[in-house]
Coordinates of C-alpha atoms and ligand atoms in Angstrom, one line a residue:
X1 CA 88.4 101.4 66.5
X2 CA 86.1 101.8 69.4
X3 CA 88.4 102.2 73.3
X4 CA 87.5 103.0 76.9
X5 CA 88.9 105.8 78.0
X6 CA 90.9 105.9 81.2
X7 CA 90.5 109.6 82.0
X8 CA 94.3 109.8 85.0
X9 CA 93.9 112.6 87.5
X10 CA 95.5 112.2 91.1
X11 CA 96.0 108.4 90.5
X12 CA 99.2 108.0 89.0
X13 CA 99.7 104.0 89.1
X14 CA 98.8 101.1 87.3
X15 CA 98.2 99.0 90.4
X16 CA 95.2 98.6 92.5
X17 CA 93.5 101.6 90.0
X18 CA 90.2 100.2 89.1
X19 CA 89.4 102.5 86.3
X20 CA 92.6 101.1 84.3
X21 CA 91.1 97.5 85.7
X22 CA 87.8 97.9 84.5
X23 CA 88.1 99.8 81.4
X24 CA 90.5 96.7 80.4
X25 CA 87.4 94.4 80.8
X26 CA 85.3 96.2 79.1
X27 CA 87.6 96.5 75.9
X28 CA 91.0 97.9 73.8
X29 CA 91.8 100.9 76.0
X30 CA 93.2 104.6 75.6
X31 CA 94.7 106.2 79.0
X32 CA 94.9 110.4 79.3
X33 CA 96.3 113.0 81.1
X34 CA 95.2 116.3 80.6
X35 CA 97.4 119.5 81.7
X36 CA 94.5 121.9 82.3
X37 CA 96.0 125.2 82.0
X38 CA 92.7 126.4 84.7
X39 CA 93.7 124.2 87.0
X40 CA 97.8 125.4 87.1
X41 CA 96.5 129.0 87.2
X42 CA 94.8 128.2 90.8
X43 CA 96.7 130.2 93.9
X44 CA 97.0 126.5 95.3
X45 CA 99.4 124.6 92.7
X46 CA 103.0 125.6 92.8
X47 CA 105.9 124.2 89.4
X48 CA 106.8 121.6 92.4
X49 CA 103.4 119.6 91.9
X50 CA 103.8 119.6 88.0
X51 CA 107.2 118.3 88.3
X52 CA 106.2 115.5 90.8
X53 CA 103.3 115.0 88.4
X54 CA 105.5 115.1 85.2
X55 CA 107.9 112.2 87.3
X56 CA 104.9 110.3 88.0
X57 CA 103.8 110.0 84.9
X58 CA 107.2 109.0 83.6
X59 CA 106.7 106.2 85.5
X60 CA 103.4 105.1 84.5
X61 CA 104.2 105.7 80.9
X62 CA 107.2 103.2 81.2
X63 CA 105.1 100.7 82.7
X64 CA 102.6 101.1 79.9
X65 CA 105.1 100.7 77.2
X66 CA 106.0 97.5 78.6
X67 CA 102.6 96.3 76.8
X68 CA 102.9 98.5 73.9
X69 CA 100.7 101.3 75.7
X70 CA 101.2 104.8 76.2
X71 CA 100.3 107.8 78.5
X72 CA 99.0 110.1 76.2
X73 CA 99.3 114.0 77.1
X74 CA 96.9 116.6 75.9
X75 CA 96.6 120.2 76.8
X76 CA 93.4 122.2 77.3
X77 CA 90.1 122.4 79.0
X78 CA 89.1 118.6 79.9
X79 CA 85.7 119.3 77.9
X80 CA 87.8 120.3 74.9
X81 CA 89.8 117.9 74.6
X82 CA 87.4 115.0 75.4
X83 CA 85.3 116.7 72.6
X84 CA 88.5 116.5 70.5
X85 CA 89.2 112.8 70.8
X86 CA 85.4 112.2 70.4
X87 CA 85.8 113.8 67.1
X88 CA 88.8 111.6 66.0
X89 CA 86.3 108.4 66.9
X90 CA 83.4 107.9 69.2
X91 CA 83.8 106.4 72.8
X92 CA 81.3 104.7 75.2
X93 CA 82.6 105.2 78.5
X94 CA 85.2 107.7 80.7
X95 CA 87.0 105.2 83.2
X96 CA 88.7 107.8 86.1
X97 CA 88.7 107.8 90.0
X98 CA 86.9 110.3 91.7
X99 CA 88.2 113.1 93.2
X100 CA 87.6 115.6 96.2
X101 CA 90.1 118.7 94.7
X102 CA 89.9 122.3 95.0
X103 CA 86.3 123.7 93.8
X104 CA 88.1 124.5 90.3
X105 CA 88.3 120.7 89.5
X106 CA 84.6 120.3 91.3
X107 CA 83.1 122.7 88.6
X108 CA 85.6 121.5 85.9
X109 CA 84.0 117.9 86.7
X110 CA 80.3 119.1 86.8
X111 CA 81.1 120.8 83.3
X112 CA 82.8 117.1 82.1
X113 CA 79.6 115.1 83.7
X114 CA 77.4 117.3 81.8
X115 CA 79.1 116.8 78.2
X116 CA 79.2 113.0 79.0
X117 CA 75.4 113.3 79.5
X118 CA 75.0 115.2 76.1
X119 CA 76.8 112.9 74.1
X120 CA 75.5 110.0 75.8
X121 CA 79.2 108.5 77.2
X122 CA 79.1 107.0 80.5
X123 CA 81.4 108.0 83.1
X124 CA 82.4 105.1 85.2
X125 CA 84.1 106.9 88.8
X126 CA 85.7 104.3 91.2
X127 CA 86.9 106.0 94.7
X128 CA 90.0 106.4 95.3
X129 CA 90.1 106.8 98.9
X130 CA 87.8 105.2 101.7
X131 CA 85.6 108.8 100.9
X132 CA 82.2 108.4 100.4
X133 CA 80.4 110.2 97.9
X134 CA 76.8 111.7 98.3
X135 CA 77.6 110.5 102.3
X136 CA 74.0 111.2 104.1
X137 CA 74.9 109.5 107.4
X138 CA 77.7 110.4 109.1
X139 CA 77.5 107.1 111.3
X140 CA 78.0 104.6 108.8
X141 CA 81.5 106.0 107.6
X142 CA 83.6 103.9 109.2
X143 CA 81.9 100.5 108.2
X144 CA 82.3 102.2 104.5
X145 CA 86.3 102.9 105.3
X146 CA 86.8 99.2 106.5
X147 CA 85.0 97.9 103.4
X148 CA 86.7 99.8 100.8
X149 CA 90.4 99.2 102.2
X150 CA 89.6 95.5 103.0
X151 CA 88.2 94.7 99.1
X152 CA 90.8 93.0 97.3
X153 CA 93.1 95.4 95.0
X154 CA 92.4 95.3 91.6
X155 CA 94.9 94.4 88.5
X156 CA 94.4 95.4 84.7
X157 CA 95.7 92.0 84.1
X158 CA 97.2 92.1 80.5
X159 CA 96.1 95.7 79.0
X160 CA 95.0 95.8 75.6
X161 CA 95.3 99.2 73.6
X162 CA 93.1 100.5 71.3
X163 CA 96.5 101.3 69.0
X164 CA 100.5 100.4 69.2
X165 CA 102.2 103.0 70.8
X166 CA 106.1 103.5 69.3
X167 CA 108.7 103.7 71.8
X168 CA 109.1 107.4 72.7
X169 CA 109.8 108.9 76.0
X170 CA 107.3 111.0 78.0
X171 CA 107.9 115.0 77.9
X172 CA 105.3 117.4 79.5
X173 CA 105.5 121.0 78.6
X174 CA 105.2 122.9 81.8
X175 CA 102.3 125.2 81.9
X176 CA 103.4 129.5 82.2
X177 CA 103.3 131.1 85.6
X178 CA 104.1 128.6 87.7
X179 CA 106.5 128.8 89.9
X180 CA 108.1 127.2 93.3
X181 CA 109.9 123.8 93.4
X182 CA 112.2 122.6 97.1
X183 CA 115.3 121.8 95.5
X184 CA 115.1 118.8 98.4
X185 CA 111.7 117.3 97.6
X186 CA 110.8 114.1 97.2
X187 CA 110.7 112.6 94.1
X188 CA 107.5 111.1 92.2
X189 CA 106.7 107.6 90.6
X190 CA 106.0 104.1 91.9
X191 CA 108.6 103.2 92.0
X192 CA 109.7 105.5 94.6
X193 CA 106.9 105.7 96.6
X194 CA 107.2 101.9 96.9
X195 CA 110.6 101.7 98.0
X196 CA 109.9 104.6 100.8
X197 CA 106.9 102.3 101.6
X198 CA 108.7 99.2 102.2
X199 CA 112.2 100.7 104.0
X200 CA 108.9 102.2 106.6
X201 CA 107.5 99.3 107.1
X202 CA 110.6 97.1 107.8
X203 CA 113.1 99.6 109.8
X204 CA 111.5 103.1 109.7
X205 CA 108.5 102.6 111.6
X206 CA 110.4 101.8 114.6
X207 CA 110.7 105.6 115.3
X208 CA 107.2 106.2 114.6
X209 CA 106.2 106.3 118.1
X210 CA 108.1 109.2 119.9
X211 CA 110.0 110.4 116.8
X212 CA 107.3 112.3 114.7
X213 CA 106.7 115.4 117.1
X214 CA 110.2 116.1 116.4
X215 CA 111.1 118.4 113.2
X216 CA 114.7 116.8 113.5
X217 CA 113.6 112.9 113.7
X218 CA 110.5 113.5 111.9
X219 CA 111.6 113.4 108.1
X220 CA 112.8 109.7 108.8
X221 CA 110.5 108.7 111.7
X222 CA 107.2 109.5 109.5
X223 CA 106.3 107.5 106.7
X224 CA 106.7 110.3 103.9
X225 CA 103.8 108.6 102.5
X226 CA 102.1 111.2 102.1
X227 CA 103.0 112.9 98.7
X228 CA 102.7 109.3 97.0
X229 CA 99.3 109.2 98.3
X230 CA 98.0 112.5 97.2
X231 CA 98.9 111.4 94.0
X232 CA 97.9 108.2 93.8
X233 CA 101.5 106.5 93.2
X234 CA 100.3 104.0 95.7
X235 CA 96.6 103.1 96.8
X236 CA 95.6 103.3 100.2
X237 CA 94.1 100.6 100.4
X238 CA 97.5 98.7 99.4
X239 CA 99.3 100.7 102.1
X240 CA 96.5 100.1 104.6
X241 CA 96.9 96.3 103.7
X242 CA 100.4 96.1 103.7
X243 CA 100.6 98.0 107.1
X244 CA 98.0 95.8 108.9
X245 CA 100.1 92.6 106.7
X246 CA 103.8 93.7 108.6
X247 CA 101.6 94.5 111.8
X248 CA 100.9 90.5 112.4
X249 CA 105.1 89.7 111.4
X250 CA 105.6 92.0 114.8
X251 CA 105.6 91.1 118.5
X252 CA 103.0 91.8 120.7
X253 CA 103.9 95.2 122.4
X254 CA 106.8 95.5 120.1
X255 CA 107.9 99.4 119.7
X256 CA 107.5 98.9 116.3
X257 CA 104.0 97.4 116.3
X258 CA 102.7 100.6 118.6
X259 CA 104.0 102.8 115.6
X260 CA 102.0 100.8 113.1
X261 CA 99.5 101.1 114.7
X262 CA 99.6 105.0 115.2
X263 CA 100.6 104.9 111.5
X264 CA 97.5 102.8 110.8
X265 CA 95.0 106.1 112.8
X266 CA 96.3 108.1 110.8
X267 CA 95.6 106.6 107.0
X268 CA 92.1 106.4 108.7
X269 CA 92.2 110.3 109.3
X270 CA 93.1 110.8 106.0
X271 CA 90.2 109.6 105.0
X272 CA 88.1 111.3 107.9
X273 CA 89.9 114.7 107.1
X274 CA 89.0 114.3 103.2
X275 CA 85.3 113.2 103.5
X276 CA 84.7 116.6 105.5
X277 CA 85.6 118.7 102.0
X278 CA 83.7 115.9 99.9
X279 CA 80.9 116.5 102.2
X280 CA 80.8 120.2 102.0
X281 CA 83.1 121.8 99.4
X282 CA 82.5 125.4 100.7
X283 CA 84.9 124.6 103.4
X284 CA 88.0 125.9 101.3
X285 CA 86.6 129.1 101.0
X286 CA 84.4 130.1 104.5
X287 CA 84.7 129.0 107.7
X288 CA 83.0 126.0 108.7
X289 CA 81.5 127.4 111.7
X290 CA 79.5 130.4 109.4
X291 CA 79.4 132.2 113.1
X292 CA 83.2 132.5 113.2
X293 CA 82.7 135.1 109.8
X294 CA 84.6 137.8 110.2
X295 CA 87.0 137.2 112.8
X296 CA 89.8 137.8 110.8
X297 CA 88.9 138.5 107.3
X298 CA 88.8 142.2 107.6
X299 CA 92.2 142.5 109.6
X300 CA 94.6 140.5 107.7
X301 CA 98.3 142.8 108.4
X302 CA 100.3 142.5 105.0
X303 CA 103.6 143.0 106.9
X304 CA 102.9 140.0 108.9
X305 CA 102.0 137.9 106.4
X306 CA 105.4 138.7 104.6
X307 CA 107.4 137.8 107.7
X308 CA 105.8 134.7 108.0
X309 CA 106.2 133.8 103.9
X310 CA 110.0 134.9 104.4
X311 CA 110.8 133.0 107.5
X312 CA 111.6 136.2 109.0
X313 CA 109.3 136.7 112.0
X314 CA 111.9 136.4 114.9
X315 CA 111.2 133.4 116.5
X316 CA 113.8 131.1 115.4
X317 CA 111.6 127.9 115.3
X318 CA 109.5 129.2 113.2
X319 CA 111.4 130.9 110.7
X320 CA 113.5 127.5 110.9
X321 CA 110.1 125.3 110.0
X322 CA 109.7 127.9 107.0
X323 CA 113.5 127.3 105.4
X324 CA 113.3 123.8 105.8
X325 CA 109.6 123.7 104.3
X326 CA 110.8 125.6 101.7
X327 CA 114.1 123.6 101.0
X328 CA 112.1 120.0 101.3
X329 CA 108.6 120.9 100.7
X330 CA 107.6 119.1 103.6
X331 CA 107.0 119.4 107.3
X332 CA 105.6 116.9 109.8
X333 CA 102.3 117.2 111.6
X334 CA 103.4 119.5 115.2
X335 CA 105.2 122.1 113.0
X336 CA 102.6 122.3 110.3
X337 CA 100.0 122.9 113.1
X338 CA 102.6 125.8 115.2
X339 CA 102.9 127.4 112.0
X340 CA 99.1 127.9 111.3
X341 CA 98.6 128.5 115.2
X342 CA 101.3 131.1 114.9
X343 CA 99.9 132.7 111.7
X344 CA 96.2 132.5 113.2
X345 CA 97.0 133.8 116.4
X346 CA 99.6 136.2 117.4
X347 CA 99.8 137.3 114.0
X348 CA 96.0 137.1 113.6
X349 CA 96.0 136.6 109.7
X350 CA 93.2 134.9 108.2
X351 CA 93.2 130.9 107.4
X352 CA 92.8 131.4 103.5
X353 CA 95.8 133.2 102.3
X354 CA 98.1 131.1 104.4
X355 CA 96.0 128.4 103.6
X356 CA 97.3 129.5 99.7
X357 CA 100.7 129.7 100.5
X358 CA 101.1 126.8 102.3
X359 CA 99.6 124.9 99.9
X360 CA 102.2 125.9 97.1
X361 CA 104.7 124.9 99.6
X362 CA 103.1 121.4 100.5
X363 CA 104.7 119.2 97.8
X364 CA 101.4 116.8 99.2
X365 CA 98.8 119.1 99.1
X366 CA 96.0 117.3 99.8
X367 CA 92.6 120.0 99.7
X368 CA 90.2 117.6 102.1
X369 CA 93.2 117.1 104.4
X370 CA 94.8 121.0 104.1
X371 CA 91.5 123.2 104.3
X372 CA 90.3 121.4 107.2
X373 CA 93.2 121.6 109.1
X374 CA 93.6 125.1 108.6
X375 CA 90.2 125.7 109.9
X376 CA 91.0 123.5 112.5
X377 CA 94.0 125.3 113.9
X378 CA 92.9 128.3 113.1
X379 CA 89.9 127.6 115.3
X380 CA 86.9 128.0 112.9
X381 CA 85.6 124.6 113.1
X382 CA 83.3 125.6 116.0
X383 CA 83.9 121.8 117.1
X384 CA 87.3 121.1 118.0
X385 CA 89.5 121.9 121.2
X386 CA 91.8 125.0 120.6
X387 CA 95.5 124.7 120.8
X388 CA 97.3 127.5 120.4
X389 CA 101.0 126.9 120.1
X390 CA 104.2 128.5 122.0
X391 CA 106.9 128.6 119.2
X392 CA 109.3 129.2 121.7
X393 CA 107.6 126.0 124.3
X394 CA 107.7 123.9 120.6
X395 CA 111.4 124.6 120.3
X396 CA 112.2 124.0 123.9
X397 CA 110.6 120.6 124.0
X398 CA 111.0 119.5 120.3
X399 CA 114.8 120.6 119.0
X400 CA 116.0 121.2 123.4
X401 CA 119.3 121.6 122.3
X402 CA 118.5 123.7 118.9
X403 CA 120.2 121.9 116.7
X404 CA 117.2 121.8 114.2
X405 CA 117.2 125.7 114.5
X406 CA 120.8 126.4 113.9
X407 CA 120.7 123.9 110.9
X408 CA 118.5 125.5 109.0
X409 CA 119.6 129.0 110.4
X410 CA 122.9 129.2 109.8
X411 CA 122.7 133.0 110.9
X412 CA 122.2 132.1 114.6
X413 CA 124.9 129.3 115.0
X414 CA 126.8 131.4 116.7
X415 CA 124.2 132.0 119.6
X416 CA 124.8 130.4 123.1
X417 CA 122.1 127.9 124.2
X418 CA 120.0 130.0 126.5
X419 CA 119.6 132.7 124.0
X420 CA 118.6 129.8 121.1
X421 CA 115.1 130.3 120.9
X422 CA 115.3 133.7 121.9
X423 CA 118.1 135.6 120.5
X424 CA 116.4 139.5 120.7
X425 CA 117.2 138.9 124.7
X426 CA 121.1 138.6 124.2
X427 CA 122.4 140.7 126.4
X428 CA 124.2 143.8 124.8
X429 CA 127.4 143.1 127.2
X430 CA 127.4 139.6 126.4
X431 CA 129.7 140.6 123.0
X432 CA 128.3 138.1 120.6
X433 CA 127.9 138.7 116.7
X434 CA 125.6 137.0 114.7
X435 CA 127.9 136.9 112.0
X436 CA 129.7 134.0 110.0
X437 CA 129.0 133.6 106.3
X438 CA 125.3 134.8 106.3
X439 CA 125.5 138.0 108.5
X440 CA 122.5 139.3 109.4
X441 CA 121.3 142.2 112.6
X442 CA 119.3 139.8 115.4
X443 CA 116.2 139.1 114.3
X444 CA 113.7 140.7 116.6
X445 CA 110.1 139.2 116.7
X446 CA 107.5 140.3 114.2
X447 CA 105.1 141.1 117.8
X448 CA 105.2 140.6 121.0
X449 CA 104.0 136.9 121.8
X450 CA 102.5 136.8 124.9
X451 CA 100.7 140.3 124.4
X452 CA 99.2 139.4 121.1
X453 CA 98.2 135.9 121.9
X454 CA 96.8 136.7 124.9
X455 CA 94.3 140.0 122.9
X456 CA 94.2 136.9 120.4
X457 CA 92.5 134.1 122.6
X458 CA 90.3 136.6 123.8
X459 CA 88.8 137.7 121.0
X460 CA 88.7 134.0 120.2
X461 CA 86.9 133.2 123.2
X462 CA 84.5 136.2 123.2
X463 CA 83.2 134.7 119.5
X464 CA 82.9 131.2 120.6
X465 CA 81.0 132.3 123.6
X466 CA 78.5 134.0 121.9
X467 CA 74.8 132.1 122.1
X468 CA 74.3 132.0 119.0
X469 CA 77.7 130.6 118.0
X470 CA 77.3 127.9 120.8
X471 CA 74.1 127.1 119.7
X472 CA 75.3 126.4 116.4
X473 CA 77.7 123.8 116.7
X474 CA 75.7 120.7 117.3
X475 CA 74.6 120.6 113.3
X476 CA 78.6 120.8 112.5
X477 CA 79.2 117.8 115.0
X478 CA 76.5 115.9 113.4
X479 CA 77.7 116.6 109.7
X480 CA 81.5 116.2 110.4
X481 CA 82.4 115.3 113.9
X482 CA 84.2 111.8 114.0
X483 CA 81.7 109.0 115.9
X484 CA 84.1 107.2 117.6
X485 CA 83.2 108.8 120.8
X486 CA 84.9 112.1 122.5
X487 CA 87.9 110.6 123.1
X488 CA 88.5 110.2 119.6
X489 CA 87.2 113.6 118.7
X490 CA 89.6 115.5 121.2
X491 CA 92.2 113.3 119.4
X492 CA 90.9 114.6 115.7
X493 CA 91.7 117.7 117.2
X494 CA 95.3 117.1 117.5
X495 CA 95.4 114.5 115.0
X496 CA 98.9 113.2 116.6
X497 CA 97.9 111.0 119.2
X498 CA 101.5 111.5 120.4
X499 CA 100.5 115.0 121.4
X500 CA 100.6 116.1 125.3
X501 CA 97.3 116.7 127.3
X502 CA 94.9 119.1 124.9
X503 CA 95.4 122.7 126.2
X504 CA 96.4 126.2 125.3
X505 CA 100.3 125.8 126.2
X506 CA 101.1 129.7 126.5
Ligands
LIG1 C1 97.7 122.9 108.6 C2 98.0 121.5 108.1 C3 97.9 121.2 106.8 C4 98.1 119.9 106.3 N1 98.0 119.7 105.0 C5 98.2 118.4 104.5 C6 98.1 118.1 103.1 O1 97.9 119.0 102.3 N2 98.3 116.8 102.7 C7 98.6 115.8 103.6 O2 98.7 114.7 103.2 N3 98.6 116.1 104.9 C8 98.4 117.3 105.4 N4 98.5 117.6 106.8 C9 98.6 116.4 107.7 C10 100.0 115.9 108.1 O3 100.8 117.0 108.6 C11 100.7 115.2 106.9 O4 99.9 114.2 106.4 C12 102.0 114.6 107.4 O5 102.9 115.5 108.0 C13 102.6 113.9 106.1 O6 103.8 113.2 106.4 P1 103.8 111.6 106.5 O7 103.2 111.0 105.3 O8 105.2 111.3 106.8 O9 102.9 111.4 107.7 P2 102.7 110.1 108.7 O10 102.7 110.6 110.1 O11 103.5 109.0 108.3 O12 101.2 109.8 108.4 C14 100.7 108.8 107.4 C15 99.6 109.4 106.6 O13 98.5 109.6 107.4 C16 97.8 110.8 106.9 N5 97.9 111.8 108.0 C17 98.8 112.0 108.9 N6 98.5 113.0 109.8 C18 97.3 113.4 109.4 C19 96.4 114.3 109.9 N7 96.7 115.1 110.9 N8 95.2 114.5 109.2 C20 94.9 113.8 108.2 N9 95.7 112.8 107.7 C21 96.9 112.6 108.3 C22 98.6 111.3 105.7 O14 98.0 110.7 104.6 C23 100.0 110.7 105.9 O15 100.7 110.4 104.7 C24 98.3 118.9 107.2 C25 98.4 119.2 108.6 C26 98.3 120.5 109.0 C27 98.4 120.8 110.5

């Protein structure tokens, strides 16, 4: 018997997901997911991602059996194993979403569009986000965001299959190699991601505003939206929908509305930030201002790197922001962006192998959203206002009393408050230990901060003053720069319209 087959990739739901929609229109249906043993042997996935994948799934496949259906797992090279199922019976048409990955899954879909082509299959791609494929103005993005997240979500209505499925449970076999789960991280599935959604939208949102700078309020403040987006567990558009739905239950002026509507910017940044990759995939791999080449690439200081990856550069807020990344898998915006200002500048290491690690970290890797904020604190966009971070300013004004720091640094508990942030300066006299259960000597700092940020932002400053580099930036504006004035592209630049004043805060 003939199907359509729904070809899952970072769309793990059976709501709002057009391609299961309109594949059940068109006939009896067959739904995939292919574990692409390429694709898990990329420096950017990390065991945590399968697993939240493998819970996804779980989820989806339940749903499915409901109606007699099944996920159906296959292993291999997407090509080979479309070309295997086309051997078992001919197929029209591949129903998926599209997607803006890593430039493994760009080539991997090139090589899938072209075997579609040979055997005459059509491949039906529906977008998943408010991105906009083959984008050639800039300026009509936004009227293309509002009209995708105001369209109506889609249902399969009842799904036929092309066979009966027999009950059986779902088990994934979890490709070699891979390695690095946070025993604290989320957890995937619908159903999850739809209970975090709606406990947001009734209670947690009222923290939004003033509670997401902090890396102690932040994990209940923010949404934690964001895994269950990168994997499709929940559309956009339904979150954008529901938000703006809850938005006109609230007051006027209401706290809780103002944090909605912050929430509401950033779903649109999302967007914003992934388009930028869509529109010019080189952008994980060289810096999007070309003139910026070489800045760092040829200087990148092992030792510091392997500080940073340990938590063990010294300055407690930053080796804090590494345990608890590590533990959770997650971080909110302000620390994400110290970290990567701390890596790029005082510890001048180049924006890709962080970028690697820190993706195998990010349970929600997200590549539009990742690689262009790495450029953009790292200061290689050529467009956007530097901000280099303090780590010792961020723990001062974010955690004043350092409780965040001595959770997740059990070593230090035992330093006084004015030493917190700083515990190298303990005075010898003063006849504390840092002892307790997890002994360890002080920590001193990996370099000194002021001196290296300040040789840092120099040679920063010397590039971006070069003619040629100036000259240069009004063709990235045009191609990626938001167009919602310069307000709104200092804000990009933060991205956390909670942020103080723009500015270097050494
Ligand atoms: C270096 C760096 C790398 C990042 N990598 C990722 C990534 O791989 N995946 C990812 O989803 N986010 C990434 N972010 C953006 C942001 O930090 C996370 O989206 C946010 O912390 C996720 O938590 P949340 O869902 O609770 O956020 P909320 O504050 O509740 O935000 C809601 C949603 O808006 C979007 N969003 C929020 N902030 C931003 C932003 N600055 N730019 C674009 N979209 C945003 C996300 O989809 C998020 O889920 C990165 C930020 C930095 C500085």
């Amino acid at each position: 018997m003939s199907f359509e087959l729904v070809w899952l990739k970072r769309d793990l739901r059976w709501l709002d997901h057009a391609p299961l929609a309109g594949a059940s229109m068109q006939g009896p249906i067959r739904v995939v997911y292919i574990v692409e043993p390429g694709l898990w042997a990329q420096p950017d996935v990390s065991l945590q991602h399968f697993e939240f994948i493998a819970e996804s799934l779980h989820d989806l496949h339940i749903e499915l059996q409901r109606q007699s259906g099944a996920v159906e797992v296959h292993y291999g090279n997407a090509v080979e194993v479309f070309e295997q199922i086309w051997q078992e019976g001919a197929f029209p048409r591949i129903h998926s979403h599209q997607e803006t990955g890593n430039s493994w899954t760009y080539k991997r879909d090139l090589a899938v569009a072209a075997w579609c082509q040979s055997k005459g299959v059509s491949w039906q791609e529906s977008a998943q986000f408010g991105v906009v494929r083959g984008l050639k103005d800039r300026n009509r993005w936004q009227r293309a965001w509002e009209q995708h997240m105001g369209a109506p979500k889609s249902s399969p209505g009842p799904m036929r299959f092309w066979r009966s499925y027999p009950s059986h449970s779902l088990r994934m076999v979890t490709p070699a190699g891979l390695a690095h789960s946070a025993p604290k991280r989320q957890r995937g599935g619908r159903g999850q991601a739809t209970l975090v959604l709606q406990e947001f939208l009734e209670t947690r949102s009222e923290q939004y505003r003033g509670g997401i700078s902090s890396p102690r309020l932040a994990p209940n403040a923010c949404s934690r939206l964001s895994v269950y987006l990168a994997y499709g567990c929940l559309s956009m558009r339904e979150v954008v929908q529901a938000s703006r739905a809850r938005l006109a239950e609230l007051p006027a002026q209401s706290r809780q509305r103002l944090g909605l509507q912050s929430f509401l910017s950033r779903l649109y940044w999302h967007c914003h930030f992934i388009q930028k990759l869509e529109s010019e995939p080189e952008i994980e791999w060289q810096n999007m201002h070309r003139g910026y080449d070489g800045l760092r690439e040829e200087d990148f200081n092992l030792r510091h790197f392997e500080a940073l990856q340990a938590g063990a550069t010294g300055w407690p807020m930053v080796d804090a922001c590494v345990t608890m990344l590590r533990e959770t898998g997650w971080l909110n915006f302000r620390m994400r962006a110290m970290l990567v200002s701390v890596a790029s500048y005082p510890l001048w290491l180049h924006w890709r192998p962080v970028g690697e690690w820190l993706a195998r970290q990010f349970l929600d890797y997200e590549p539009g959203i990742h690689w262009s904020q790495m450029q953009m604190q790292a200061g290689t966009t050529g467009i956007n206002t530097t901000r280099v971070y303090n780590p010792i300013k961020q723990a001062q004004d974010h955690d004043p009393r350092g409780d965040f720091v001595r959770f997740w640094l059990p070593h230090l508990r035992g330093v006084p408050s004015t030493w917190i942030f700083e515990p190298w300066r303990l005075p010898s006299g003063a006849g504390l230990k840092i002892s307790g259960r997890d002994p360890r000597p002080i920590p001193q700092p990996v370099v000194d901060l002021a001196a290296a940020t300040k040789l840092a932002k120099q040679r920063l400053y010397e590039r971006r003053n070069r003619p040629d580099v100036r000259a240069a930036r009004g063709a990235i504006v045009e191609r990626h720069a938001s167009r919602l004035g310069r307000r709104d592209e200092l804000r990009e630049s933060r991205a956390e319209p909670d942020a103080p004043q723009l500015s270097l805060d050494l």
